mmCIF file of C-alpha atoms in Angstrom:
data_model
loop_
_atom_site.group_PDB
_atom_site.id
_atom_site.type_symbol
_atom_site.label_atom_id
_atom_site.label_comp_id
_atom_site.label_asym_id
_atom_site.label_seq_id
_atom_site.Cartn_x
_atom_site.Cartn_y
_atom_site.Cartn_z
ATOM 1 C CA MET A 1 0.329 -0.043 0.244
ATOM 2 C CA LYS A 2 1.117 3.198 -1.028
ATOM 3 C CA THR A 3 0.848 6.178 1.490
ATOM 4 C CA LEU A 4 -0.457 9.271 0.695
ATOM 5 C CA LEU A 5 2.222 11.796 1.491
ATOM 6 C CA ILE A 6 3.396 14.544 -1.004
ATOM 7 C CA THR A 7 5.814 17.284 -1.111
ATOM 8 C CA ARG A 8 4.193 20.724 -2.539
ATOM 9 C CA GLU A 9 6.374 20.923 -5.240
ATOM 10 C CA GLY A 10 5.234 17.233 -6.392
ATOM 11 C CA LEU A 11 1.300 18.923 -5.389
ATOM 12 C CA GLU A 12 2.477 21.875 -8.010
ATOM 13 C CA LYS A 13 3.484 19.214 -10.883
ATOM 14 C CA LEU A 14 0.178 16.809 -10.303
ATOM 15 C CA LYS A 15 -2.414 19.665 -10.376
ATOM 16 C CA ALA A 16 -0.064 21.383 -13.276
ATOM 17 C CA GLU A 17 -0.423 17.932 -15.200
ATOM 18 C CA LEU A 18 -4.035 17.447 -14.474
ATOM 19 C CA ASP A 19 -4.641 21.075 -15.952
ATOM 20 C CA HIS A 20 -2.509 20.188 -19.472
ATOM 21 C CA LEU A 21 -4.368 16.559 -19.707
ATOM 22 C CA TRP A 22 -7.706 18.688 -19.705
ATOM 23 C CA ARG A 23 -7.747 21.713 -21.537
ATOM 24 C CA VAL A 24 -5.035 20.747 -24.206
ATOM 25 C CA GLU A 25 -4.558 17.633 -24.532
ATOM 26 C CA ARG A 26 -8.495 16.477 -24.134
ATOM 27 C CA PRO A 27 -9.436 19.184 -26.547
ATOM 28 C CA GLU A 28 -7.111 18.242 -29.089
ATOM 29 C CA THR A 29 -7.181 14.151 -28.844
ATOM 30 C CA THR A 30 -11.299 14.965 -29.221
ATOM 31 C CA GLN A 31 -11.217 17.025 -32.165
ATOM 32 C CA LYS A 32 -9.139 14.473 -33.927
ATOM 33 C CA VAL A 33 -12.049 11.691 -33.063
ATOM 34 C CA ALA A 34 -14.273 13.863 -34.286
ATOM 35 C CA TRP A 35 -12.466 14.543 -37.714
ATOM 36 C CA ALA A 36 -11.234 11.283 -38.270
ATOM 37 C CA ALA A 37 -14.765 9.874 -37.439
ATOM 38 C CA SER A 38 -16.013 12.330 -40.175
ATOM 39 C CA LEU A 39 -13.994 10.414 -42.898
ATOM 40 C CA GLY A 40 -16.600 7.601 -42.786
ATOM 41 C CA ASP A 41 -16.374 3.820 -42.457
ATOM 42 C CA ARG A 42 -14.459 3.496 -38.869
ATOM 43 C CA SER A 43 -13.229 0.038 -38.938
ATOM 44 C CA GLU A 44 -10.248 0.713 -40.419
ATOM 45 C CA ASN A 45 -9.487 4.092 -39.802
ATOM 46 C CA ALA A 46 -6.132 4.193 -37.562
ATOM 47 C CA ASP A 47 -6.446 7.540 -36.995
ATOM 48 C CA TYR A 48 -9.765 7.217 -35.507
ATOM 49 C CA HIS A 49 -8.746 4.180 -33.503
ATOM 50 C CA TYR A 50 -5.514 5.652 -32.418
ATOM 51 C CA ASN A 51 -7.320 8.857 -30.921
ATOM 52 C CA LYS A 52 -9.478 7.086 -29.613
ATOM 53 C CA LYS A 53 -7.757 4.907 -27.535
ATOM 54 C CA ARG A 54 -5.789 7.997 -26.938
ATOM 55 C CA LEU A 55 -8.612 10.069 -25.216
ATOM 56 C CA ARG A 56 -9.628 6.461 -22.903
ATOM 57 C CA GLU A 57 -6.237 7.223 -21.694
ATOM 58 C CA ILE A 58 -6.333 10.877 -20.740
ATOM 59 C CA ASP A 59 -9.757 9.844 -19.449
ATOM 60 C CA ARG A 60 -8.194 7.150 -16.883
ATOM 61 C CA ARG A 61 -5.117 9.686 -16.113
ATOM 62 C CA LEU A 62 -8.377 12.468 -15.543
ATOM 63 C CA LEU A 63 -9.609 10.164 -13.060
ATOM 64 C CA TYR A 64 -6.587 8.986 -11.341
ATOM 65 C CA LEU A 65 -4.803 12.997 -10.566
ATOM 66 C CA ARG A 66 -8.824 13.761 -9.386
ATOM 67 C CA LYS A 67 -9.075 11.023 -6.714
ATOM 68 C CA CYS A 68 -5.053 11.107 -5.507
ATOM 69 C CA ILE A 69 -5.371 15.117 -5.683
ATOM 70 C CA ASP A 70 -7.450 15.084 -3.249
ATOM 71 C CA ASP A 71 -6.275 12.244 -1.359
ATOM 72 C CA LEU A 72 -3.140 13.185 -0.836
ATOM 73 C CA LYS A 73 -1.547 15.098 1.991
ATOM 74 C CA VAL A 74 1.259 17.463 1.445
ATOM 75 C CA VAL A 75 3.974 17.805 4.031
ATOM 76 C CA ASP A 76 5.722 21.083 3.876
ATOM 77 C CA TYR A 77 9.425 21.505 5.469
ATOM 78 C CA SER A 78 9.382 22.069 9.212
ATOM 79 C CA PRO A 79 12.936 23.125 11.313
ATOM 80 C CA PHE A 80 11.927 20.280 13.552
ATOM 81 C CA GLN A 81 12.817 17.745 10.312
ATOM 82 C CA GLU A 82 16.536 18.999 10.917
ATOM 83 C CA GLY A 83 19.120 16.424 10.851
ATOM 84 C CA LYS A 84 17.032 13.302 10.967
ATOM 85 C CA VAL A 85 16.043 11.642 7.710
ATOM 86 C CA LEU A 86 12.596 12.704 7.474
ATOM 87 C CA PHE A 87 9.706 12.644 4.126
ATOM 88 C CA GLY A 88 11.134 15.472 2.011
ATOM 89 C CA ALA A 89 14.622 15.009 2.931
ATOM 90 C CA TRP A 90 17.599 15.342 0.356
ATOM 91 C CA VAL A 91 19.945 12.030 1.753
ATOM 92 C CA GLU A 92 23.594 11.485 0.446
ATOM 93 C CA ILE A 93 24.634 8.013 1.338
ATOM 94 C CA GLU A 94 28.164 5.838 0.916
ATOM 95 C CA ASN A 95 28.606 1.836 1.101
ATOM 96 C CA GLN A 96 31.993 0.249 2.624
ATOM 97 C CA LYS A 97 33.403 0.310 -0.931
ATOM 98 C CA GLY A 98 33.282 4.396 -1.236
ATOM 99 C CA HIS A 99 30.456 3.890 -3.579
ATOM 100 C CA ARG A 100 27.601 7.582 -2.970
ATOM 101 C CA ILE A 101 24.242 8.278 -3.982
ATOM 102 C CA ARG A 102 22.162 11.484 -3.611
ATOM 103 C CA PHE A 103 18.048 10.873 -3.683
ATOM 104 C CA ARG A 104 15.431 12.745 -2.099
ATOM 105 C CA ILE A 105 12.437 10.637 0.023
ATOM 106 C CA VAL A 106 8.808 11.559 -1.358
ATOM 107 C CA GLY A 107 5.926 10.290 -2.013
ATOM 108 C CA TYR A 108 4.281 7.235 -4.836
ATOM 109 C CA ASP A 109 3.357 10.050 -7.230
ATOM 110 C CA GLU A 110 6.384 12.082 -7.187
ATOM 111 C CA ILE A 111 9.153 9.335 -8.253
ATOM 112 C CA PHE A 112 8.148 8.654 -12.223
ATOM 113 C CA ASP A 113 10.481 10.682 -14.515
ATOM 114 C CA THR A 114 12.783 11.572 -12.227
ATOM 115 C CA LYS A 115 15.781 9.311 -11.530
ATOM 116 C CA ASP A 116 17.547 10.803 -8.181
ATOM 117 C CA TYR A 117 13.659 10.596 -6.289
ATOM 118 C CA ILE A 118 12.751 7.210 -4.234
ATOM 119 C CA SER A 119 9.178 6.989 -2.776
ATOM 120 C CA MET A 120 9.087 6.850 1.285
ATOM 121 C CA ASP A 121 7.485 3.532 1.049
ATOM 122 C CA SER A 122 10.725 1.750 -0.555
ATOM 123 C CA PRO A 123 12.846 -0.724 1.188
ATOM 124 C CA MET A 124 16.266 1.991 1.485
ATOM 125 C CA ALA A 125 13.821 5.051 2.432
ATOM 126 C CA GLN A 126 11.993 3.040 5.263
ATOM 127 C CA ALA A 127 15.735 1.527 6.226
ATOM 128 C CA LEU A 128 16.638 5.439 6.516
ATOM 129 C CA MET A 129 13.486 7.079 8.354
ATOM 130 C CA ASN A 130 14.735 8.853 11.110
ATOM 131 C CA LYS A 131 18.631 8.440 11.022
ATOM 132 C CA GLU A 132 20.992 10.882 11.398
ATOM 133 C CA VAL A 133 24.621 11.753 9.632
ATOM 134 C CA GLY A 134 26.734 8.715 10.565
ATOM 135 C CA ASP A 135 24.706 6.600 11.599
ATOM 136 C CA GLU A 136 25.292 3.032 9.161
ATOM 137 C CA VAL A 137 22.039 1.694 7.756
ATOM 138 C CA VAL A 138 21.520 -1.855 6.609
ATOM 139 C CA VAL A 139 18.671 -2.396 4.063
ATOM 140 C CA LYS A 140 16.940 -5.494 2.739
ATOM 141 C CA THR A 141 15.778 -6.379 -0.578
ATOM 142 C CA ALA A 142 15.180 -8.973 -2.858
ATOM 143 C CA ALA A 143 18.678 -9.425 -3.926
ATOM 144 C CA GLY A 144 19.980 -9.225 0.049
ATOM 145 C CA GLU A 145 21.328 -6.605 2.490
ATOM 146 C CA PHE A 146 23.465 -3.901 2.519
ATOM 147 C CA VAL A 147 25.217 -1.720 4.325
ATOM 148 C CA TRP A 148 25.601 2.011 4.151
ATOM 149 C CA ARG A 149 26.443 5.074 6.164
ATOM 150 C CA VAL A 150 24.643 8.394 5.842
ATOM 151 C CA LYS A 151 27.156 11.207 4.342
ATOM 152 C CA LYS A 152 24.437 14.617 4.279
ATOM 153 C CA ILE A 153 20.988 15.202 5.260
ATOM 154 C CA GLU A 154 18.709 18.502 3.211
ATOM 155 C CA TYR A 155 15.849 19.665 3.434
ATOM 156 C CA VAL A 156 14.016 22.123 0.609
ATOM 157 C CA LYS A 157 12.665 25.321 2.613
#
């Protein structure tokens, strides 16, 4: 089950996507469907079938966005978060071989199209919660156990 939290920036992105789909994509696709339908026989009309399918995808995404935007709870930065890994933190960790990675812990709906965001429901994020700089963390995944050390914690203010 996904946690229904989101950052302020994540919510704004979802709202912008909803607005773009509703005001731009859907009207354009509806127009294309109407144009293709006006050509006559729809059984072999690739434009009609493609755009009808695209319209269903848009409507499905609109329905999802409307529901999730209403259900999500925005978590803004608070000074009490400083020094600990919590929701919204940028975290830099290092393994025993010296390999460092940096990522931000965010809600599930924010991780798509970004390579440096991870879901707070992921094993890595769960293992890091409430840790401080210098703490060692054992992350258990299907591939095995991995040991990481917290090197840096930052928040968007």
